[in-house]
mmCIF file of C-alpha atoms in Angstrom:
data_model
loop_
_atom_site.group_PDB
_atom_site.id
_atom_site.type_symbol
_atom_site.label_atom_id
_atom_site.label_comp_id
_atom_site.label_asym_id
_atom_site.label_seq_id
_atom_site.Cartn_x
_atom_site.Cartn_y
_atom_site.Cartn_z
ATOM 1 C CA UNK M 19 17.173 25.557 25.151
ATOM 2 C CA UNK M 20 19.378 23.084 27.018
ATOM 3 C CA UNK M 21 22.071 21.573 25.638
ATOM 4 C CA UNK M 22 21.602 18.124 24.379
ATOM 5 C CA UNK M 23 25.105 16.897 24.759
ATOM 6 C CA UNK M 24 28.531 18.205 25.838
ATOM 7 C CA UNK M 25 29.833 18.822 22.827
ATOM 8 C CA UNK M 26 33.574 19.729 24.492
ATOM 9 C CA UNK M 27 33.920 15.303 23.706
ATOM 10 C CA UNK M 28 33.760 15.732 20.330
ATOM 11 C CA UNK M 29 37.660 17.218 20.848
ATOM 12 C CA UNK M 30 38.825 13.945 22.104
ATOM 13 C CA UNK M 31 38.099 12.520 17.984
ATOM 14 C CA UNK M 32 40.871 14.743 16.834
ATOM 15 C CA UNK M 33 43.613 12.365 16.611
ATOM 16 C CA UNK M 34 41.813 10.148 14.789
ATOM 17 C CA UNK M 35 40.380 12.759 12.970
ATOM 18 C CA UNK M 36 44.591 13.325 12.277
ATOM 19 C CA UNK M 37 45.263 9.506 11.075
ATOM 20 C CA UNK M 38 42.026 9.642 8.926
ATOM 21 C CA UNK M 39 43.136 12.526 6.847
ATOM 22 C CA UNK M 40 46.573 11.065 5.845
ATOM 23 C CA UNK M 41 45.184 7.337 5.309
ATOM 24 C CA UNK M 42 41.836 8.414 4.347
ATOM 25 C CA UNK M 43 40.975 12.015 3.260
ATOM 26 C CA UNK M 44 44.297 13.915 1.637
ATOM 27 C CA UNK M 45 44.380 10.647 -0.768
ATOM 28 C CA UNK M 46 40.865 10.914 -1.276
ATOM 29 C CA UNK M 47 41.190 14.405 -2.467
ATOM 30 C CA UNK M 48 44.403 13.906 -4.645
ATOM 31 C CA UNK M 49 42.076 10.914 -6.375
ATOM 32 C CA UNK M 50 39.691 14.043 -6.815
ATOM 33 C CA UNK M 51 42.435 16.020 -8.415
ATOM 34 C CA UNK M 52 43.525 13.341 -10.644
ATOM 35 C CA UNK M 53 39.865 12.533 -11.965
ATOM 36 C CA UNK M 54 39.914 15.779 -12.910
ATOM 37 C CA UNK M 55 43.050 15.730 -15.403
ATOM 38 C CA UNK M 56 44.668 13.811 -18.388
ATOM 39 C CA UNK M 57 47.714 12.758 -16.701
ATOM 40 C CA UNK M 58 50.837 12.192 -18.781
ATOM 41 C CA UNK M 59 53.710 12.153 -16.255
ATOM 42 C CA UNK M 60 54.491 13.783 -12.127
ATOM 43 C CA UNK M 61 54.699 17.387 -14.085
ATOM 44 C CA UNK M 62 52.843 16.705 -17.766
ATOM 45 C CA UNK M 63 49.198 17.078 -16.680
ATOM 46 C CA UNK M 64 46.192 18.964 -18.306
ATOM 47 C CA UNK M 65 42.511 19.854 -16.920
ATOM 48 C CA UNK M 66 39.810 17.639 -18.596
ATOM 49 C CA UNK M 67 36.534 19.157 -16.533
ATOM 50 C CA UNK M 68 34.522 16.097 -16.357
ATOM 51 C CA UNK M 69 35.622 14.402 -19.201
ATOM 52 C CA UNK M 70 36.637 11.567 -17.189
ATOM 53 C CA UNK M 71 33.751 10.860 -15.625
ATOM 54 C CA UNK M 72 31.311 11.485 -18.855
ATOM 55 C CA UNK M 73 33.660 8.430 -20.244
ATOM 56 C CA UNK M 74 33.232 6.045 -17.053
ATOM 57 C CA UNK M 75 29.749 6.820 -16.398
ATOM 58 C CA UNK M 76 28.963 5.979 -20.064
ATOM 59 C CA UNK M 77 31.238 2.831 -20.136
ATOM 60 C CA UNK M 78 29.565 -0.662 -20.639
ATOM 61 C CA UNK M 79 32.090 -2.853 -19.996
ATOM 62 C CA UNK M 80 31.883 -0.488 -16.460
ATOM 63 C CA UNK M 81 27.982 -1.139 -16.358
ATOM 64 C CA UNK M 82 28.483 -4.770 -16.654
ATOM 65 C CA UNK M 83 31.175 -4.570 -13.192
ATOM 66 C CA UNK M 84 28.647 -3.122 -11.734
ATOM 67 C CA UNK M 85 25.939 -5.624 -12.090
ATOM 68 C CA UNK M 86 28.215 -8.219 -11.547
ATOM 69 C CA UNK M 87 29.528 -6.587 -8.244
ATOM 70 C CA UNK M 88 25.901 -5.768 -7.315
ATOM 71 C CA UNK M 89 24.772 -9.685 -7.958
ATOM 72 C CA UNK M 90 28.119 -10.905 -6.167
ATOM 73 C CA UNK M 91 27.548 -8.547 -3.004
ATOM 74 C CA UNK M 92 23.616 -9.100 -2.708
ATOM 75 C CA UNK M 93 24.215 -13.332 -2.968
ATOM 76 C CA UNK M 94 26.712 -12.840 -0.639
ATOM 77 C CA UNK M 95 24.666 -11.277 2.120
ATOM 78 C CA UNK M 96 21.904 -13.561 1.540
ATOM 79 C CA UNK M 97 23.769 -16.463 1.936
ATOM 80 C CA UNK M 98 26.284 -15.400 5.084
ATOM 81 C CA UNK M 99 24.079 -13.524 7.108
ATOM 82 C CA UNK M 100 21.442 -16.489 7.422
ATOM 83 C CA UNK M 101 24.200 -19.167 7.591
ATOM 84 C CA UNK M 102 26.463 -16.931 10.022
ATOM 85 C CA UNK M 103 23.138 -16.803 12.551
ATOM 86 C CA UNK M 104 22.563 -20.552 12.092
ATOM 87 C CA UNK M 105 26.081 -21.369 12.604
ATOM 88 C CA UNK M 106 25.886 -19.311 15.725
ATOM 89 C CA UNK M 107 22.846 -20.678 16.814
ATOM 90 C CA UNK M 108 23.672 -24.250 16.527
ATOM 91 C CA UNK M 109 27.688 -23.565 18.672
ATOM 92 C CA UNK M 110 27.760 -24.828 21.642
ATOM 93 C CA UNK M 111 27.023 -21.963 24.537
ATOM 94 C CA UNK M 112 29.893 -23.107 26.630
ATOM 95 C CA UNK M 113 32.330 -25.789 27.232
ATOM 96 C CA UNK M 114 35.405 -26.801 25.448
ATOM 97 C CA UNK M 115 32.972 -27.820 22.648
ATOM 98 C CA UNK M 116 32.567 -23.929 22.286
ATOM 99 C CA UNK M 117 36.432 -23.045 22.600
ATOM 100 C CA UNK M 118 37.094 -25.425 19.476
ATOM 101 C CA UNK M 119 34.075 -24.398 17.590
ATOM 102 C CA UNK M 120 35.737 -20.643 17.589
ATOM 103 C CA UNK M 121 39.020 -22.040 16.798
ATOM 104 C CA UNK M 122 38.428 -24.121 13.842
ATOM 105 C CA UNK M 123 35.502 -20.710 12.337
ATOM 106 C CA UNK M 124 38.295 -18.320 12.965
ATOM 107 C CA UNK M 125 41.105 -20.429 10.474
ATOM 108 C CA UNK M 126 39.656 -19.067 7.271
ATOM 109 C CA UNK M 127 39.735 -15.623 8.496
ATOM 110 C CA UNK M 128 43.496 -16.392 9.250
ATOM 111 C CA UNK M 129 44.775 -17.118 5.871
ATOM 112 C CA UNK M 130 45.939 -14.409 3.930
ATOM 113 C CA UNK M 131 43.784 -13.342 1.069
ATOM 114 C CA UNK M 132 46.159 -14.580 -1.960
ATOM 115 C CA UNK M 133 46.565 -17.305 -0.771
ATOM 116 C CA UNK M 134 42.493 -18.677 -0.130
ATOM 117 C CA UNK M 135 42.582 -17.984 -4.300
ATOM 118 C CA UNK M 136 45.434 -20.463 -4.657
ATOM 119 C CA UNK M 137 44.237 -22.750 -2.464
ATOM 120 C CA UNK M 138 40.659 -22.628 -4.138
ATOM 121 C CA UNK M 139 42.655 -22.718 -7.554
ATOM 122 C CA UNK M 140 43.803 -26.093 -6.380
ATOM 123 C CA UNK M 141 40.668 -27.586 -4.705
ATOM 124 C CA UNK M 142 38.291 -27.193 -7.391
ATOM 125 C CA UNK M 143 40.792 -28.266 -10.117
ATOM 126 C CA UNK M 144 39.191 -30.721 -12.781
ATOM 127 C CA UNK M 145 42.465 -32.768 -12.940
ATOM 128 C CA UNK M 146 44.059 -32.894 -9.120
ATOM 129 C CA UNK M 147 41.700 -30.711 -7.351
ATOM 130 C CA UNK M 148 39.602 -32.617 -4.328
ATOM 131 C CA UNK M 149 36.290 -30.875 -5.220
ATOM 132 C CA UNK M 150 36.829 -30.278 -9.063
ATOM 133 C CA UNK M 151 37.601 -33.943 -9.803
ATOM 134 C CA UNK M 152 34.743 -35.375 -6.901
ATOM 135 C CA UNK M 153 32.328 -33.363 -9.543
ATOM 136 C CA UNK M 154 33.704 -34.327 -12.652
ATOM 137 C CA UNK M 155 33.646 -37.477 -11.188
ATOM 138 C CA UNK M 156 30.045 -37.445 -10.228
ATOM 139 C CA UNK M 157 29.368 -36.765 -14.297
ATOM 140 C CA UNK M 158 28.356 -32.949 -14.069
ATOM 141 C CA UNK M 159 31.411 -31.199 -16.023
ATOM 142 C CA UNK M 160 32.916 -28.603 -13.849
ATOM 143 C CA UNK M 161 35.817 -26.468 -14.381
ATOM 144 C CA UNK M 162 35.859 -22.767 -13.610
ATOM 145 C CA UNK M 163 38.469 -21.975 -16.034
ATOM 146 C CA UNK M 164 36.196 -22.512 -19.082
ATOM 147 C CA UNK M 165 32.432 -22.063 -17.554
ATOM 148 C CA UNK M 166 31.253 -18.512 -16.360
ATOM 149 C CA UNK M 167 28.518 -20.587 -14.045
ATOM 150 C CA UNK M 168 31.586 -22.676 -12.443
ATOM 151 C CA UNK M 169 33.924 -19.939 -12.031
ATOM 152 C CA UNK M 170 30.996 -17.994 -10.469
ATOM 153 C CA UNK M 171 30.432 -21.071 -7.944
ATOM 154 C CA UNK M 172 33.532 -21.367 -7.240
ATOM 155 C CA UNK M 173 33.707 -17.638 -6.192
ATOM 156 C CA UNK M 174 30.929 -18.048 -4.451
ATOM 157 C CA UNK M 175 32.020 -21.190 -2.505
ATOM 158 C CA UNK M 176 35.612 -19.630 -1.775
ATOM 159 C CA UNK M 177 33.910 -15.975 -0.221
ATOM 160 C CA UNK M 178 31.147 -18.079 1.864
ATOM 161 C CA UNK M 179 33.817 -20.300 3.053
ATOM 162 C CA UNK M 180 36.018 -17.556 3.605
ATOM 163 C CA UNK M 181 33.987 -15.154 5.396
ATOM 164 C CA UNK M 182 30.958 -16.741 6.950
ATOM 165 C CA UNK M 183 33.039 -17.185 9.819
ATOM 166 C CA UNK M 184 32.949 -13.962 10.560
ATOM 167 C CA UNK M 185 29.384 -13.177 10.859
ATOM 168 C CA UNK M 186 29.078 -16.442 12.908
ATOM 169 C CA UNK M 187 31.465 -15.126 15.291
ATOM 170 C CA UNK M 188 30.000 -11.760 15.731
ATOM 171 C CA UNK M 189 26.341 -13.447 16.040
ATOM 172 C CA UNK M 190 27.992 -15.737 18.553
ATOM 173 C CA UNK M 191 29.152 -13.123 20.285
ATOM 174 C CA UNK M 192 25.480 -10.943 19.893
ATOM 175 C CA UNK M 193 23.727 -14.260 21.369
ATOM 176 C CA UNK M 194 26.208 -15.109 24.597
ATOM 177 C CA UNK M 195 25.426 -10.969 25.238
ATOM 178 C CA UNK M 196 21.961 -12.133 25.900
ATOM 179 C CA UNK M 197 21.051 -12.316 29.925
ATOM 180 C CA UNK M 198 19.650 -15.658 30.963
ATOM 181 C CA UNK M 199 16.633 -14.039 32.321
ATOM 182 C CA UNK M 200 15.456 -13.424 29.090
ATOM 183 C CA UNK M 201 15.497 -17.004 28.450
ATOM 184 C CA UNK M 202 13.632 -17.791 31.568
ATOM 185 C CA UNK M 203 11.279 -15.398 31.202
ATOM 186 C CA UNK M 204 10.057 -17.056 27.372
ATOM 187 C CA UNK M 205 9.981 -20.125 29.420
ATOM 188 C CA UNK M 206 7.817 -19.314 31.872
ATOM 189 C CA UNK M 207 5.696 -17.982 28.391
ATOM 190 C CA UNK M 208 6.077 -21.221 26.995
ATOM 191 C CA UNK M 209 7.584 -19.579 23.694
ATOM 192 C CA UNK M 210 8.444 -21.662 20.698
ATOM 193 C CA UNK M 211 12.248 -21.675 19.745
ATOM 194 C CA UNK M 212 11.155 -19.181 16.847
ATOM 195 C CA UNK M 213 9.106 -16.396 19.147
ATOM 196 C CA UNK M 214 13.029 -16.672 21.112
ATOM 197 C CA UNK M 215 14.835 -16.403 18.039
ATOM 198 C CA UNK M 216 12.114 -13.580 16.807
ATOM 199 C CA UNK M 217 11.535 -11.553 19.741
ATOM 200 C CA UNK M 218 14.775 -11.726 21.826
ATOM 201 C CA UNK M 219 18.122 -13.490 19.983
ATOM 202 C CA UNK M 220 17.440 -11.497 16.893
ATOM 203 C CA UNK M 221 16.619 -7.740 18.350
ATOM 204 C CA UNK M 222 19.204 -8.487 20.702
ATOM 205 C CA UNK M 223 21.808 -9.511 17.579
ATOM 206 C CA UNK M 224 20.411 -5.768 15.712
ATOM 207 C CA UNK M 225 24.005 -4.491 16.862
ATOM 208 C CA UNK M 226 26.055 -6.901 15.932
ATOM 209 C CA UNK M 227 24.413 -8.056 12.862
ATOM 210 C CA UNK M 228 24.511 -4.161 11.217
ATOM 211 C CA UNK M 229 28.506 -4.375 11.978
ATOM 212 C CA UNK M 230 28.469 -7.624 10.144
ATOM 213 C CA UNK M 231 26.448 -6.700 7.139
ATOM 214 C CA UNK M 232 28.165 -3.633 6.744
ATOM 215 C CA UNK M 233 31.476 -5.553 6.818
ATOM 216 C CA UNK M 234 30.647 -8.225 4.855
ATOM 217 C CA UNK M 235 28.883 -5.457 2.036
ATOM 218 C CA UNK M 236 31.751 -3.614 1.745
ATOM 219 C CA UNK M 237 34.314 -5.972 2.048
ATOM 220 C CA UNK M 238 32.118 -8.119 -0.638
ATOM 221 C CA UNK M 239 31.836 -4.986 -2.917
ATOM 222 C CA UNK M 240 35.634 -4.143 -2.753
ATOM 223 C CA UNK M 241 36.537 -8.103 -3.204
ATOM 224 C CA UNK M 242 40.013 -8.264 -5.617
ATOM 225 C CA UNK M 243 42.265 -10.322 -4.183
ATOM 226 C CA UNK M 244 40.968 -14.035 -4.052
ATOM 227 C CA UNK M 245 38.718 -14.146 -7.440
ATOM 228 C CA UNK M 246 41.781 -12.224 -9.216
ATOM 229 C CA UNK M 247 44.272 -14.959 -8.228
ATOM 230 C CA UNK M 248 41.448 -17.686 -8.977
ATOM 231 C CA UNK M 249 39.893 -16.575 -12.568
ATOM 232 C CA UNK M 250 41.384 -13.648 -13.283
ATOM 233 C CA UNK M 251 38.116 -11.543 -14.082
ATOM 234 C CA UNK M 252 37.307 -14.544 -16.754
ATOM 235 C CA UNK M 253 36.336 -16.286 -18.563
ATOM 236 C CA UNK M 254 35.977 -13.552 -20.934
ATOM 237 C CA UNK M 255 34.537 -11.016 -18.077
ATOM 238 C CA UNK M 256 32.745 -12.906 -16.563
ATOM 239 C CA UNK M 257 33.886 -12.842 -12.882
ATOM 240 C CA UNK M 258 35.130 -9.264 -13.748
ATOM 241 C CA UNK M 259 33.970 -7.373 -10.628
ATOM 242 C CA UNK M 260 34.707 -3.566 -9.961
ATOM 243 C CA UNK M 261 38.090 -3.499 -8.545
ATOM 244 C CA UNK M 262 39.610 -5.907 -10.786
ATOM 245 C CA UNK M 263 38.342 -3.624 -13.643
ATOM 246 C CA UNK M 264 39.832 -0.464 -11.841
ATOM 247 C CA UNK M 265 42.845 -2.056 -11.303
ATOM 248 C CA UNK M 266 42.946 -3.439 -14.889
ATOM 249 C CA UNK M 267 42.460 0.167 -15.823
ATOM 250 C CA UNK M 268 44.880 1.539 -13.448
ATOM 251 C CA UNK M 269 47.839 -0.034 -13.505
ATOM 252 C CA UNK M 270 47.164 -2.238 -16.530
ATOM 253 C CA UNK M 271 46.857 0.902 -18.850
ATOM 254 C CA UNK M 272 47.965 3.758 -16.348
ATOM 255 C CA UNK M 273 45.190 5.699 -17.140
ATOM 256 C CA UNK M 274 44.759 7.523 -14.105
ATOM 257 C CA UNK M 275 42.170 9.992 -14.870
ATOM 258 C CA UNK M 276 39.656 7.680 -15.531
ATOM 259 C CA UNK M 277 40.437 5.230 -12.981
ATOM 260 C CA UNK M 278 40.609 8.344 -10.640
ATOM 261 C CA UNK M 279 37.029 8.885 -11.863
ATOM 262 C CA UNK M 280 36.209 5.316 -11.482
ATOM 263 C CA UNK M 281 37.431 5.478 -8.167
ATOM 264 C CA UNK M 282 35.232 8.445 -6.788
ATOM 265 C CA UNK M 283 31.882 6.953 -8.447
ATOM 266 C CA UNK M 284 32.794 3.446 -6.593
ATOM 267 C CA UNK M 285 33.262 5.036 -3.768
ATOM 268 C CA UNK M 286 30.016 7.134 -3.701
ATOM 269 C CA UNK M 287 28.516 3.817 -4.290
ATOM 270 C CA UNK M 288 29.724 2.523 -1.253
ATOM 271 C CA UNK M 289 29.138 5.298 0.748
ATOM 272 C CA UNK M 290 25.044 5.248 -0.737
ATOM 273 C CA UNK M 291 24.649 1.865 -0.004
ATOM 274 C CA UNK M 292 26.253 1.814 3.448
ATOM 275 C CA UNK M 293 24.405 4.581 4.487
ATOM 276 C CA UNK M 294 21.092 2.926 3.239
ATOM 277 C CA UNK M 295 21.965 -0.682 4.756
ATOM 278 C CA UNK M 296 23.094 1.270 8.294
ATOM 279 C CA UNK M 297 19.943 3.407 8.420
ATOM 280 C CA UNK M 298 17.404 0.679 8.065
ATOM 281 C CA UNK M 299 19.545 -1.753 10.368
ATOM 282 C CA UNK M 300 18.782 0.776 13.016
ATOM 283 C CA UNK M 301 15.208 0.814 12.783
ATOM 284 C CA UNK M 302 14.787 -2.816 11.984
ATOM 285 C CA UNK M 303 12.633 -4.281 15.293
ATOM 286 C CA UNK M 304 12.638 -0.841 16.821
ATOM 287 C CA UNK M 305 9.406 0.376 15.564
ATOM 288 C CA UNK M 306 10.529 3.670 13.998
ATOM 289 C CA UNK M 307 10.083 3.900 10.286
ATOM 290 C CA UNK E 24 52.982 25.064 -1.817
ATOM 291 C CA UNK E 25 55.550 22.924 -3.526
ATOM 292 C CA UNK E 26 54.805 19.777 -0.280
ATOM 293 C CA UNK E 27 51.492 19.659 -1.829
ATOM 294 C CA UNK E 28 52.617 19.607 -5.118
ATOM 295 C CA UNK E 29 52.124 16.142 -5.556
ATOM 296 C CA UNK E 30 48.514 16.310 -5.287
ATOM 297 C CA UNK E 31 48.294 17.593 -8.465
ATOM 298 C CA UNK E 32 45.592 20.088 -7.369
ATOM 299 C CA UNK E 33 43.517 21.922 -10.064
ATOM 300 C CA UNK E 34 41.389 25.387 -9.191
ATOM 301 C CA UNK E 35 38.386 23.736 -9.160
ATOM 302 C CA UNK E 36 39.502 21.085 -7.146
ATOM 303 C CA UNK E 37 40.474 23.330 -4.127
ATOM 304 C CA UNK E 38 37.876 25.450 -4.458
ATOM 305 C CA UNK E 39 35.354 22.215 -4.361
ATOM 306 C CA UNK E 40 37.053 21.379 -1.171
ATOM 307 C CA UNK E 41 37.834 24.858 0.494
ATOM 308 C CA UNK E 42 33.720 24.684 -0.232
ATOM 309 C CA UNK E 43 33.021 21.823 1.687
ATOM 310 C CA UNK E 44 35.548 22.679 4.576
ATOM 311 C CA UNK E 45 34.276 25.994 5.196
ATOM 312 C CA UNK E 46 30.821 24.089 5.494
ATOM 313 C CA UNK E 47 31.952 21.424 7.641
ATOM 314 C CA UNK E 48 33.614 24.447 9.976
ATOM 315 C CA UNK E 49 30.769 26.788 9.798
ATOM 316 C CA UNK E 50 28.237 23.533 10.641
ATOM 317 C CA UNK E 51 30.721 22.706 13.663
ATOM 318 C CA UNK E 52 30.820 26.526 15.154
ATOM 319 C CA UNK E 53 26.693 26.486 14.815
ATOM 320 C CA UNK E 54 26.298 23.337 16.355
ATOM 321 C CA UNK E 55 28.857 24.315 19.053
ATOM 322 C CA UNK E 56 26.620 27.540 19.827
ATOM 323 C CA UNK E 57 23.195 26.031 19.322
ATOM 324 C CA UNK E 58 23.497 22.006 19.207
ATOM 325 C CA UNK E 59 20.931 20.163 16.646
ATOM 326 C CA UNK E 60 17.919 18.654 17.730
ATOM 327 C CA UNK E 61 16.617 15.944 15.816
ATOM 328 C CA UNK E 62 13.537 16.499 13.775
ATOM 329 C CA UNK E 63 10.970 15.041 10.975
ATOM 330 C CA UNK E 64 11.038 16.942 7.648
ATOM 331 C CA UNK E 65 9.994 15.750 4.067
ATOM 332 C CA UNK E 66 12.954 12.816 4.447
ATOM 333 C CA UNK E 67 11.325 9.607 5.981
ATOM 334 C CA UNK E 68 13.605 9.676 8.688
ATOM 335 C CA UNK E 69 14.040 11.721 11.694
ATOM 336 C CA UNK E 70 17.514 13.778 10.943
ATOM 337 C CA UNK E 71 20.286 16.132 12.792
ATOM 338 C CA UNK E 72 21.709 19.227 10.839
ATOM 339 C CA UNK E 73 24.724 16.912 10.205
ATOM 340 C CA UNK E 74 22.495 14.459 8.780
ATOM 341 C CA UNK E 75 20.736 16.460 6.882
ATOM 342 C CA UNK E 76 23.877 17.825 5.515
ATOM 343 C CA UNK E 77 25.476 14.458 4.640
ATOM 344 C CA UNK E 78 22.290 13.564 2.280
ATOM 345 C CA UNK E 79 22.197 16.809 0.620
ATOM 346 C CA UNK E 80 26.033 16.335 -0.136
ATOM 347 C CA UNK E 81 25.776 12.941 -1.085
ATOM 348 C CA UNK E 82 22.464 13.491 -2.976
ATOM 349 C CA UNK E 83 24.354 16.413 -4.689
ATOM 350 C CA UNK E 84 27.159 14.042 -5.962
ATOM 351 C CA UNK E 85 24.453 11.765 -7.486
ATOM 352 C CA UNK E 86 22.373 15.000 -9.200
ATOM 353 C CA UNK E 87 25.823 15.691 -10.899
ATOM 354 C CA UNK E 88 26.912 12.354 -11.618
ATOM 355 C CA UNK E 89 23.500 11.553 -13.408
ATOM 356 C CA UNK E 90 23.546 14.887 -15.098
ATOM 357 C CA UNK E 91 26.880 14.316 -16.685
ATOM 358 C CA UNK E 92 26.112 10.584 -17.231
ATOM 359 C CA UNK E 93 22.940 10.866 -19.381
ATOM 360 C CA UNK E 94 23.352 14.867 -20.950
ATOM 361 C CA UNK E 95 25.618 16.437 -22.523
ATOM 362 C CA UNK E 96 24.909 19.832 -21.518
ATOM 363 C CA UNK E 97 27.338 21.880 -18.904
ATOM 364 C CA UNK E 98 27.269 20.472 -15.546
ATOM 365 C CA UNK E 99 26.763 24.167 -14.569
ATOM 366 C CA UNK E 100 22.970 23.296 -14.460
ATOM 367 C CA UNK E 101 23.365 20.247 -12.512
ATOM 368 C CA UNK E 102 25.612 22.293 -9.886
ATOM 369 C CA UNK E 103 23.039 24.849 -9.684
ATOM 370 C CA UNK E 104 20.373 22.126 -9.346
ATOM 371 C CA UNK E 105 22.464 20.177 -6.659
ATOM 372 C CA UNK E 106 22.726 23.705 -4.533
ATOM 373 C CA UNK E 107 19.320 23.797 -4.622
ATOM 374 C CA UNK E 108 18.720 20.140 -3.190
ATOM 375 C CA UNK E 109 21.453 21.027 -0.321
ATOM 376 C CA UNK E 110 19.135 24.031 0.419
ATOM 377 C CA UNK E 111 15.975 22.251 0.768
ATOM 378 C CA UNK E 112 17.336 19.008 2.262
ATOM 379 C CA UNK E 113 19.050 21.409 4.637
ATOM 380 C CA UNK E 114 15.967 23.561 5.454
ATOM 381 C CA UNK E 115 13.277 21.127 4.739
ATOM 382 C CA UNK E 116 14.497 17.307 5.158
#
């Protein structure tokens, strides 16, 4: 049989092959090694077979991370995805109305994570905030400090705003990919503006919209930064998501085995659902099955 | 041995990996002599050898996870079980 590919390219990977197993795969298998022992100190350690991960996987206050992670990650692709592809839909295609439109989406993206939580923190206050007090104002109490629904709104609000941008610039990007002729040709069709959007802008977006959802997933599913500066994980749990628990666990208690343990199933998780999300992105308007 | 000290490695631990490695080599040497074509098995997908060998691994993981998650017996069984899903997802899938 013929070869199906030169195979000799596969060499040229091997120095990122190099950086990936220092950043990537010798911590990786050290987390392995840890999940795998009670860890008292650098040279105090003893072999726990999978104790650790009998205790995580049995864990409620683990379970309940979970489904709030799952919730948080699933809203969050249902609302950015649709509003990134409007948002890019509705820019301008060229001009200096289009220049300004992609400076003023990329400003969230340039803020530094910590920092969108403290400026949320601020903005939705019920006593000086802008948007806390315009509420309280309006007679509906709001005050994500004390109310699991307002501190999950408020996370909500502060991701969307923070990282809608993104997908809107990537569909933006998908859409000005498209050749005119395609255009012309629905035209000369007399298609509606949804057999466009349907049979040409989104196929045409399939690439840049699996990037995007697999970014925004992830990203979404490893979120600690901005809800831990603005709630915490509270009230009570209640914006408690996975890596705030792992971290609580972590470095909060030190105890590494488990959070070792924690770490692995998390990122199995990730790895399941990435797979899953990247497999059907490729076969979405392509006719396979 | 003593740069790698700090990775705390157990037995099991580097045989796990020194497992998976001689895989990934062995996989890379037989699809350097005879490259993969893709194909339809009992998966619902059409699948490489490489493919087929990432969902047995990662199905694997999830066989023993469950396993030690909802029984309490050795995860021996599940291990066993797990080499068996490899095999078929490997020759089957």
């Amino acid at each position: 049989m013929d070869k199906t590919h030169d195979n000799k390219a596969w060499f040229l990977v091997i120095p990122v092959f190099v950086i990936v197993a220092f950043s990537a795969i010798i911590p990786l298998m050290t987390v392995v090694n840890y999940s795998l022992q009670d860890i008292f100190g650098p040279n105090e350690r003893y072999f726990v077979g999978t104790e650790w991960f009998r205790e995580v996987l049995n864990d409620s206050r683990l379970h309940g991370a979970l489904y709030r992670q799952l919730l948080f990650s699933g809203l969050v692709l249902l609302i950015e995805v649709p509003l990134g592809v409007a948002i890019a839909l509705a820019m301008p295609p060229r001009g200096w109305t289009a220049s300004l439109c992609l400076v003023l989406l990329a400003i969230p993206l340039l803020i530094p994570w910590n920092v969108i939580g403290t400026i949320w923190i601020i903005f939705t206050r019920p006593d000086i905030g802008l948007l806390g007090r315009t509420i309280n104002g309006l007679g509906i109490p709001f005050d994500h400090t004390a109310a699991p629904l307002d501190a999950w709104v408020t996370v909500m609000l502060m991701e969307v705003w923070h990282w809608t941008p993104l997908v809107a610039l990537l569909a933006y990007a998908g859409l000005r990919a498209i050749p005119e002729a395609y255009y012309q040709a629905a035209r000369i069709d007399g298609a509606s503006a949804w057999a466009v959007f349907k049979y040409i802008q989104l196929p045409k977006m399939r690439g840049v919209l699996t990037i995007a959802i697999l970014l925004r997933f992830m990203d979404s599913f490893l979120i600690y930064a901005e809800p831990f500066v603005l709630t915490g994980g509270g009230p009570g749990n209640s914006t408690t998501f996975l890596s705030i628990y792992l971290v609580k666990q972590a470095v909060g208690q030190f105890d590494l085995g488990p959070a070792a343990a924690f770490s692995i199933i998390y990122f199995l998780i990730v790895l399941l659902f990435s797979w899953v999300f990247y497999q059907v992105l490729q076969r979405v308007g392509t006719g396979d099955k | 041995m003593e740069a790698f000290e700090w990775m705390a490695w157990t037995g099991p631990s580097a045989t796990f990996f020194a497992v998976i490695f001689a895989i990934l080599v062995g996989m890379t040497v037989w699809d350097l002599r005879s490259p993969s074509v893709p194909r339809r098995g009992f998966l619902p997908l059409e699948t490489t050898r490489g493919d087929r060998l990432f969902i047995g691994l990662l199905g694997s993981a999830y066989v023993n996870l469950l396993w030690i998650g909802v029984t309490t017996l050795s995860p021996w069984y599940s291990l066993a079980m797990a080499v068996v899903l490899l095999a078929l997802v490997m020759r089957y899938g």
